[in-house]
PDB file of C-alpha atoms in Angstrom:
ATOM      1  CA  THR A   1      12.545 -44.165  37.594  1.00 72.00           C
ATOM      2  CA  SER A   2      13.920 -40.669  37.194  1.00 89.00           C
ATOM      3  CA  LEU A   3      13.610 -38.898  33.760  1.00 92.00           C
ATOM      4  CA  VAL A   4      16.804 -38.481  31.776  1.00 95.00           C
ATOM      5  CA  PRO A   5      17.408 -34.994  30.483  1.00 94.00           C
ATOM      6  CA  GLY A   6      15.167 -33.924  27.657  1.00 96.00           C
ATOM      7  CA  GLU A   7      12.896 -36.999  28.205  1.00 95.00           C
ATOM      8  CA  GLN A   8       9.800 -34.909  29.205  1.00 95.00           C
ATOM      9  CA  GLU A   9      10.105 -32.463  26.362  1.00 96.00           C
ATOM     10  CA  ALA A  10      10.599 -35.393  23.809  1.00 96.00           C
ATOM     11  CA  THR A  11       7.414 -37.027  25.090  1.00 95.00           C
ATOM     12  CA  ASP A  12       5.532 -33.922  24.816  1.00 95.00           C
ATOM     13  CA  ALA A  13       6.597 -33.338  21.211  1.00 96.00           C
ATOM     14  CA  GLN A  14       5.237 -36.683  20.276  1.00 96.00           C
ATOM     15  CA  THR A  15       2.119 -36.602  17.907  1.00 96.00           C
ATOM     16  CA  GLN A  16      -1.006 -38.281  19.585  1.00 96.00           C
ATOM     17  CA  TYR A  17      -3.548 -37.842  16.866  1.00 96.00           C
ATOM     18  CA  SER A  18      -3.376 -36.914  13.042  1.00 96.00           C
ATOM     19  CA  LEU A  19      -6.485 -37.372  11.329  1.00 95.00           C
ATOM     20  CA  LYS A  20      -9.568 -35.751   9.964  1.00 95.00           C
ATOM     21  CA  ARG A  21     -12.926 -36.477  11.639  1.00 96.00           C
ATOM     22  CA  ILE A  22     -16.710 -35.489  11.635  1.00 97.00           C
ATOM     23  CA  GLN A  23     -19.706 -36.585  13.531  1.00 97.00           C
ATOM     24  CA  SER A  24     -21.532 -39.187  11.224  1.00 97.00           C
ATOM     25  CA  ASN A  25     -24.826 -37.534  11.488  1.00 97.00           C
ATOM     26  CA  ASN A  26     -23.184 -34.490   9.485  1.00 97.00           C
ATOM     27  CA  PHE A  27     -21.738 -36.776   6.839  1.00 95.00           C
ATOM     28  CA  PHE A  28     -24.594 -39.214   5.991  1.00 96.00           C
ATOM     29  CA  SER A  29     -27.823 -38.615   4.816  1.00 96.00           C
ATOM     30  CA  GLU A  30     -30.662 -38.793   7.312  1.00 96.00           C
ATOM     31  CA  GLN A  31     -31.861 -42.146   6.206  1.00 97.00           C
ATOM     32  CA  ASP A  32     -28.329 -43.696   5.858  1.00 97.00           C
ATOM     33  CA  PHE A  33     -27.285 -42.453   9.216  1.00 97.00           C
ATOM     34  CA  SER A  34     -30.608 -43.898  10.720  1.00 97.00           C
ATOM     35  CA  THR A  35     -29.723 -47.178   8.964  1.00 97.00           C
ATOM     36  CA  LEU A  36     -26.084 -47.120  10.360  1.00 97.00           C
ATOM     37  CA  VAL A  37     -27.140 -46.549  13.907  1.00 97.00           C
ATOM     38  CA  GLU A  38     -29.918 -49.298  13.701  1.00 97.00           C
ATOM     39  CA  ASP A  39     -27.332 -51.733  12.446  1.00 97.00           C
ATOM     40  CA  LEU A  40     -24.618 -50.776  14.936  1.00 97.00           C
ATOM     41  CA  THR A  41     -27.084 -50.995  17.717  1.00 97.00           C
ATOM     42  CA  LEU A  42     -28.190 -54.374  16.817  1.00 96.00           C
ATOM     43  CA  LEU A  43     -24.709 -55.518  16.810  1.00 96.00           C
ATOM     44  CA  GLY A  44     -24.173 -53.962  20.391  1.00 97.00           C
ATOM     45  CA  ARG A  45     -27.282 -55.764  21.424  1.00 96.00           C
ATOM     46  CA  SER A  46     -25.848 -59.105  20.528  1.00 96.00           C
ATOM     47  CA  ILE A  47     -23.310 -58.518  23.457  1.00 97.00           C
ATOM     48  CA  GLY A  48     -25.835 -57.070  25.793  1.00 96.00           C
ATOM     49  CA  LEU A  49     -25.004 -53.431  25.030  1.00 97.00           C
ATOM     50  CA  THR A  50     -28.159 -51.403  23.883  1.00 96.00           C
ATOM     51  CA  ALA A  51     -26.717 -48.015  22.875  1.00 96.00           C
ATOM     52  CA  ILE A  52     -23.812 -46.388  21.192  1.00 96.00           C
ATOM     53  CA  SER A  53     -22.048 -43.293  21.491  1.00 97.00           C
ATOM     54  CA  PRO A  54     -22.588 -40.645  18.681  1.00 96.00           C
ATOM     55  CA  PRO A  55     -20.356 -42.395  16.044  1.00 97.00           C
ATOM     56  CA  TRP A  56     -17.489 -40.333  14.396  1.00 97.00           C
ATOM     57  CA  ILE A  57     -16.384 -40.928  10.939  1.00 97.00           C
ATOM     58  CA  SER A  58     -12.600 -40.365  10.508  1.00 97.00           C
ATOM     59  CA  MET A  59     -10.311 -40.098   7.456  1.00 95.00           C
ATOM     60  CA  TYR A  60      -6.483 -40.876   7.380  1.00 94.00           C
ATOM     61  CA  THR A  61      -4.461 -39.919   4.397  1.00 92.00           C
ATOM     62  CA  ASP A  62      -0.752 -39.976   3.873  1.00 91.00           C
ATOM     63  CA  GLY A  63       1.042 -39.616   7.332  1.00 92.00           C
ATOM     64  CA  ASP A  64      -1.914 -39.541   9.437  1.00 95.00           C
ATOM     65  CA  MET A  65      -1.978 -41.840  12.563  1.00 96.00           C
ATOM     66  CA  GLN A  66      -3.028 -42.268  16.230  1.00 97.00           C
ATOM     67  CA  ASN A  67      -0.560 -42.980  18.928  1.00 97.00           C
ATOM     68  CA  LEU A  68      -1.254 -45.441  21.595  1.00 97.00           C
ATOM     69  CA  HIS A  69      -4.192 -44.332  24.147  1.00 97.00           C
ATOM     70  CA  THR A  70      -6.924 -45.762  26.026  1.00 97.00           C
ATOM     71  CA  ASP A  71     -10.609 -44.887  26.278  1.00 95.00           C
ATOM     72  CA  ALA A  72     -11.859 -46.409  29.244  1.00 89.00           C
ATOM     73  CA  PRO A  73     -14.264 -43.660  30.320  1.00 91.00           C
ATOM     74  CA  GLN A  74     -16.374 -43.890  26.922  1.00 93.00           C
ATOM     75  CA  GLY A  75     -17.907 -47.365  27.179  1.00 94.00           C
ATOM     76  CA  PRO A  76     -17.129 -51.082  28.006  1.00 96.00           C
ATOM     77  CA  VAL A  77     -16.449 -51.952  24.297  1.00 97.00           C
ATOM     78  CA  ALA A  78     -15.120 -49.989  21.257  1.00 98.00           C
ATOM     79  CA  PHE A  79     -15.930 -50.510  17.615  1.00 98.00           C
ATOM     80  CA  VAL A  80     -14.258 -49.578  14.274  1.00 98.00           C
ATOM     81  CA  LEU A  81     -16.251 -50.177  11.112  1.00 97.00           C
ATOM     82  CA  SER A  82     -14.097 -50.051   7.994  1.00 96.00           C
ATOM     83  CA  LEU A  83     -15.251 -47.908   4.992  1.00 95.00           C
ATOM     84  CA  SER A  84     -11.818 -48.591   3.157  1.00 91.00           C
ATOM     85  CA  ARG A  85     -10.982 -50.611   0.197  1.00 87.00           C
ATOM     86  CA  GLU A  86      -8.001 -53.055  -0.246  1.00 83.00           C
ATOM     87  CA  HIS A  87      -4.988 -51.618  -2.006  1.00 84.00           C
ATOM     88  CA  ASP A  88      -5.874 -47.945  -1.573  1.00 86.00           C
ATOM     89  CA  PHE A  89      -3.091 -47.250   0.819  1.00 91.00           C
ATOM     90  CA  GLN A  90      -0.585 -48.887   3.195  1.00 92.00           C
ATOM     91  CA  GLY A  91      -0.539 -49.180   6.908  1.00 94.00           C
ATOM     92  CA  GLY A  92      -3.512 -47.948   8.579  1.00 95.00           C
ATOM     93  CA  GLU A  93      -3.795 -51.118  10.828  1.00 96.00           C
ATOM     94  CA  THR A  94      -5.683 -50.899  14.296  1.00 97.00           C
ATOM     95  CA  ILE A  95      -2.817 -51.620  16.776  1.00 98.00           C
ATOM     96  CA  LEU A  96      -3.567 -53.258  20.182  1.00 98.00           C
ATOM     97  CA  LEU A  97      -1.145 -54.056  22.943  1.00 97.00           C
ATOM     98  CA  LYS A  98      -1.163 -57.843  23.658  1.00 95.00           C
ATOM     99  CA  PRO A  99      -2.253 -58.958  27.030  1.00 91.00           C
ATOM    100  CA  ASN A 100       1.352 -60.705  27.601  1.00 90.00           C
ATOM    101  CA  VAL A 101       2.834 -57.252  27.544  1.00 91.00           C
ATOM    102  CA  MET A 102       0.358 -55.736  30.081  1.00 88.00           C
ATOM    103  CA  GLU A 103       1.156 -58.643  32.285  1.00 86.00           C
ATOM    104  CA  LEU A 104       4.773 -58.767  31.421  1.00 85.00           C
ATOM    105  CA  TRP A 105       6.205 -59.960  34.707  1.00 84.00           C
ATOM    106  CA  LYS A 106       3.583 -62.762  35.335  1.00 83.00           C
ATOM    107  CA  GLY A 107       5.273 -65.968  34.220  1.00 82.00           C
ATOM    108  CA  PHE A 108       8.123 -63.740  32.883  1.00 86.00           C
ATOM    109  CA  ASP A 109      10.701 -65.895  30.645  1.00 87.00           C
ATOM    110  CA  GLY A 110      14.072 -64.217  30.386  1.00 87.00           C
ATOM    111  CA  SER A 111      15.236 -66.670  27.915  1.00 89.00           C
ATOM    112  CA  VAL A 112      12.801 -65.405  25.171  1.00 88.00           C
ATOM    113  CA  GLY A 113      13.253 -61.965  23.330  1.00 90.00           C
ATOM    114  CA  MET A 114      10.060 -60.256  21.798  1.00 91.00           C
ATOM    115  CA  GLU A 115       9.600 -58.400  18.786  1.00 92.00           C
ATOM    116  CA  THR A 116       6.977 -56.130  17.348  1.00 93.00           C
ATOM    117  CA  GLY A 117       4.572 -59.209  16.630  1.00 93.00           C
ATOM    118  CA  SER A 118       4.897 -60.647  20.187  1.00 93.00           C
ATOM    119  CA  ILE A 119       4.109 -57.076  21.448  1.00 95.00           C
ATOM    120  CA  MET A 120       1.296 -55.551  19.314  1.00 96.00           C
ATOM    121  CA  ARG A 121      -1.556 -56.805  17.147  1.00 97.00           C
ATOM    122  CA  TYR A 122      -1.971 -55.398  13.941  1.00 97.00           C
ATOM    123  CA  ILE A 123      -5.671 -55.673  12.449  1.00 96.00           C
ATOM    124  CA  PRO A 124      -5.884 -54.625   8.776  1.00 94.00           C
ATOM    125  CA  PRO A 125      -8.240 -51.838   7.839  1.00 91.00           C
ATOM    126  CA  ALA A 126      -9.813 -53.541   5.085  1.00 83.00           C
ATOM    127  CA  PRO A 127     -12.007 -55.199   3.542  1.00 90.00           C
ATOM    128  CA  LEU A 128     -14.876 -52.797   3.183  1.00 92.00           C
ATOM    129  CA  GLY A 129     -17.492 -53.508   5.888  1.00 94.00           C
ATOM    130  CA  ARG A 130     -15.235 -55.103   8.533  1.00 94.00           C
ATOM    131  CA  CYS A 131     -16.350 -54.202  12.057  1.00 96.00           C
ATOM    132  CA  ILE A 132     -13.881 -55.019  14.842  1.00 96.00           C
ATOM    133  CA  VAL A 133     -14.680 -54.401  18.588  1.00 97.00           C
ATOM    134  CA  PHE A 134     -12.344 -54.605  21.448  1.00 97.00           C
ATOM    135  CA  ASP A 135     -11.795 -53.402  25.072  1.00 97.00           C
ATOM    136  CA  PRO A 136     -10.988 -49.770  24.958  1.00 97.00           C
ATOM    137  CA  ARG A 137      -8.998 -50.046  28.155  1.00 96.00           C
ATOM    138  CA  VAL A 138      -6.293 -51.830  26.310  1.00 97.00           C
ATOM    139  CA  PRO A 139      -3.647 -49.313  24.799  1.00 97.00           C
ATOM    140  CA  HIS A 140      -4.456 -49.106  21.154  1.00 98.00           C
ATOM    141  CA  GLY A 141      -3.925 -46.739  18.192  1.00 98.00           C
ATOM    142  CA  VAL A 142      -3.818 -46.484  14.265  1.00 98.00           C
ATOM    143  CA  ASN A 143      -0.455 -47.326  12.439  1.00 97.00           C
ATOM    144  CA  ARG A 144       0.710 -44.574  10.121  1.00 96.00           C
ATOM    145  CA  VAL A 145      -0.958 -44.384   6.747  1.00 94.00           C
ATOM    146  CA  LYS A 146       1.137 -44.268   3.653  1.00 91.00           C
ATOM    147  CA  GLY A 147      -0.391 -43.298   0.517  1.00 79.00           C
ATOM    148  CA  THR A 148       0.099 -45.315  -2.623  1.00 62.00           C
ATOM    149  CA  SER A 149       1.905 -43.750  -5.484  1.00 55.00           C
ATOM    150  CA  GLY A 150       0.473 -40.597  -6.753  1.00 64.00           C
ATOM    151  CA  ASN A 151      -2.764 -40.296  -4.227  1.00 63.00           C
ATOM    152  CA  GLY A 152      -1.178 -39.603  -0.848  1.00 64.00           C
ATOM    153  CA  ASN A 153      -3.848 -37.189   0.149  1.00 79.00           C
ATOM    154  CA  ASP A 154      -6.520 -38.148  -2.242  1.00 84.00           C
ATOM    155  CA  PRO A 155      -9.521 -38.791   0.286  1.00 85.00           C
ATOM    156  CA  ARG A 156     -11.053 -41.200  -2.245  1.00 85.00           C
ATOM    157  CA  LYS A 157      -7.946 -43.529  -1.559  1.00 88.00           C
ATOM    158  CA  ALA A 158      -7.904 -42.828   2.412  1.00 91.00           C
ATOM    159  CA  ARG A 159      -8.568 -44.983   5.295  1.00 94.00           C
ATOM    160  CA  VAL A 160     -11.999 -44.115   6.426  1.00 95.00           C
ATOM    161  CA  VAL A 161     -13.754 -45.585   9.396  1.00 97.00           C
ATOM    162  CA  VAL A 162     -16.946 -45.209  11.476  1.00 98.00           C
ATOM    163  CA  HIS A 163     -15.941 -45.491  15.122  1.00 98.00           C
ATOM    164  CA  GLY A 164     -17.464 -45.112  18.509  1.00 98.00           C
ATOM    165  CA  TRP A 165     -18.346 -47.141  21.702  1.00 98.00           C
ATOM    166  CA  PHE A 166     -21.155 -49.423  22.649  1.00 98.00           C
ATOM    167  CA  ASN A 167     -22.685 -48.937  26.136  1.00 96.00           C
ATOM    168  CA  SER A 168     -25.897 -49.190  28.361  1.00 94.00           C
ATOM    169  CA  PRO A 169     -25.752 -52.942  29.348  1.00 95.00           C
ATOM    170  CA  GLU A 170     -29.064 -54.457  29.800  1.00 93.00           C
ATOM    171  CA  VAL A 171     -30.679 -57.890  29.421  1.00 93.00           C
ATOM    172  CA  CYS A 172     -31.661 -58.279  25.804  1.00 93.00           C
ATOM    173  CA  TRP A 173     -34.312 -60.629  24.447  1.00 92.00           C
ATOM    174  CA  PHE A 174     -34.246 -61.967  20.804  1.00 91.00           C
ATOM    175  CA  GLY A 175     -37.294 -63.711  19.323  1.00 87.00           C
ATOM    176  CA  ASN A 176     -40.918 -63.382  19.276  1.00 86.00           C
ATOM    177  CA  TRP A 177     -41.845 -62.738  23.098  1.00 83.00           C
ATOM    178  CA  GLU A 178     -44.724 -61.022  24.546  1.00 86.00           C
ATOM    179  CA  GLU A 179     -44.207 -57.913  26.685  1.00 87.00           C
ATOM    180  CA  SER A 180     -45.749 -59.713  29.686  1.00 88.00           C
ATOM    181  CA  ASP A 181     -43.277 -62.708  29.272  1.00 85.00           C
ATOM    182  CA  VAL A 182     -40.237 -60.877  29.073  1.00 88.00           C
ATOM    183  CA  GLU A 183     -41.279 -58.749  32.397  1.00 90.00           C
ATOM    184  CA  GLN A 184     -41.761 -62.172  34.113  1.00 89.00           C
ATOM    185  CA  MET A 185     -38.441 -63.560  32.785  1.00 88.00           C
ATOM    186  CA  ASN A 186     -36.516 -60.515  33.952  1.00 90.00           C
ATOM    187  CA  SER A 187     -37.958 -61.005  37.343  1.00 92.00           C
ATOM    188  CA  MET A 188     -37.023 -64.615  37.231  1.00 89.00           C
ATOM    189  CA  LEU A 189     -33.441 -63.801  35.990  1.00 89.00           C
ATOM    190  CA  ASP A 190     -32.903 -61.178  38.569  1.00 92.00           C
ATOM    191  CA  GLU A 191     -34.027 -63.576  41.351  1.00 93.00           C
ATOM    192  CA  ALA A 192     -31.503 -66.313  39.990  1.00 89.00           C
ATOM    193  CA  LEU A 193     -28.725 -63.894  39.878  1.00 89.00           C
ATOM    194  CA  GLN A 194     -29.075 -62.466  43.159  1.00 93.00           C
ATOM    195  CA  PRO A 195     -27.102 -65.047  45.081  1.00 91.00           C
ATOM    196  CA  ILE A 196     -24.127 -64.245  42.589  1.00 86.00           C
ATOM    197  CA  VAL A 197     -24.534 -60.533  43.061  1.00 86.00           C
ATOM    198  CA  GLU A 198     -24.375 -60.965  46.898  1.00 89.00           C
ATOM    199  CA  THR A 199     -21.195 -63.233  46.596  1.00 85.00           C
ATOM    200  CA  LEU A 200     -19.414 -60.648  44.468  1.00 80.00           C
ATOM    201  CA  GLY A 201     -20.370 -57.743  47.037  1.00 80.00           C
ATOM    202  CA  SER A 202     -19.627 -59.717  50.080  1.00 83.00           C
ATOM    203  CA  GLY A 203     -15.675 -59.725  49.687  1.00 79.00           C
ATOM    204  CA  GLU A 204     -15.494 -63.503  49.579  1.00 81.00           C
ATOM    205  CA  ILE A 205     -13.766 -63.543  46.403  1.00 82.00           C
ATOM    206  CA  GLY A 206     -11.356 -61.102  44.692  1.00 83.00           C
ATOM    207  CA  ARG A 207     -12.765 -58.095  42.819  1.00 84.00           C
ATOM    208  CA  VAL A 208     -12.681 -58.203  38.934  1.00 86.00           C
ATOM    209  CA  CYS A 209     -12.989 -55.231  36.577  1.00 91.00           C
ATOM    210  CA  GLY A 210     -14.482 -55.362  33.206  1.00 94.00           C
ATOM    211  CA  TYR A 211     -17.553 -56.593  31.183  1.00 95.00           C
ATOM    212  CA  LEU A 212     -19.057 -60.116  30.800  1.00 95.00           C
ATOM    213  CA  ALA A 213     -21.914 -60.772  28.612  1.00 96.00           C
ATOM    214  CA  CYS A 214     -23.599 -64.373  28.323  1.00 94.00           C
ATOM    215  CA  ARG A 215     -26.195 -65.689  25.767  1.00 94.00           C
ATOM    216  CA  VAL A 216     -28.711 -68.024  27.028  1.00 91.00           C
ATOM    217  CA  ASP A 217     -30.547 -69.992  24.733  1.00 92.00           C
ATOM    218  CA  ILE A 218     -33.926 -71.137  25.508  1.00 87.00           C
ATOM    219  CA  ASP A 219     -36.305 -73.632  23.632  1.00 87.00           C
ATOM    220  CA  ASP A 220     -39.999 -73.370  23.028  1.00 82.00           C
ATOM    221  CA  ASP A 221     -40.776 -74.995  26.230  1.00 83.00           C
ATOM    222  CA  GLY A 222     -38.654 -72.527  28.200  1.00 79.00           C
ATOM    223  CA  ASP A 223     -35.809 -74.867  28.898  1.00 87.00           C
ATOM    224  CA  VAL A 224     -32.434 -73.575  28.855  1.00 89.00           C
ATOM    225  CA  ILE A 225     -30.386 -75.413  26.248  1.00 94.00           C
ATOM    226  CA  ASP A 226     -26.983 -73.604  26.137  1.00 95.00           C
ATOM    227  CA  VAL A 227     -24.984 -70.744  27.883  1.00 94.00           C
ATOM    228  CA  VAL A 228     -22.278 -69.159  25.892  1.00 95.00           C
ATOM    229  CA  GLY A 229     -20.069 -66.181  26.863  1.00 95.00           C
ATOM    230  CA  VAL A 230     -19.970 -63.751  23.826  1.00 96.00           C
ATOM    231  CA  CYS A 231     -18.173 -60.856  25.326  1.00 96.00           C
ATOM    232  CA  ASP A 232     -15.555 -61.152  28.291  1.00 96.00           C
ATOM    233  CA  THR A 233     -13.033 -58.381  29.119  1.00 95.00           C
ATOM    234  CA  LEU A 234     -12.841 -59.276  32.941  1.00 92.00           C
ATOM    235  CA  GLN A 235      -9.499 -59.047  34.521  1.00 90.00           C
ATOM    236  CA  ALA A 236      -8.498 -59.413  38.124  1.00 85.00           C
ATOM    237  CA  ASP A 237      -8.141 -56.430  40.410  1.00 84.00           C
ATOM    238  CA  TRP A 238      -4.661 -56.647  41.526  1.00 80.00           C
ATOM    239  CA  GLU A 239      -5.208 -54.758  44.477  1.00 80.00           C
ATOM    240  CA  ASP A 240      -7.565 -57.413  45.860  1.00 79.00           C
ATOM    241  CA  PHE A 241      -6.074 -60.397  44.141  1.00 74.00           C
ATOM    242  CA  ARG A 242      -6.671 -63.543  46.055  1.00 73.00           C
ATOM    243  CA  GLY A 243      -4.688 -66.136  43.951  1.00 62.00           C
TER     244      GLY A 243
END
């Protein structure tokens, strides 16, 4: 579609990011920063991701926001940890484009109109300590913050978050396992998964893009008692869709 006169200039004039941020290790004490990283890394390990990017701490006061964007190169899963209190400001929600919009023409129903709630998710920035994770390939941003009466630019009343990305997927073992047992079980797991890897690489099925983590529960006798998907961002590659 051709651009209308002035469209590119209007696009270039849009605010992409308006906020204040600093690397978390330059803000927290060494001990607090170490605890923060340990806790976030433990959370990442619960979905098979063993490392985090250097976390940022960002502050949003009156008028600050993030326009829609994606962070696909940074890691398979993004996180946002709230350090905000309720009722200190308005707005500041994490906004995410809904999947039905990204696949708008798949099963399109022209008899139904859509408004904001059908197009975007608005995840509240509070309470303090809430941590959300999401697929950074999905267009996302931060709704404009409006300061409450009399404290619009007071940093003590701001939207404050720690954010970054989980990465480095590996097999993670939880429980009291001997190192030799872990090595043996990793070998067994690699052998069991090899047929799946070969099938995925053979071209027999359509390609998928994204990240999948499953938790396998094992009892004291070594028997598998449950398999649960704990993180799934897989999407069909439409250039190789088999229907």
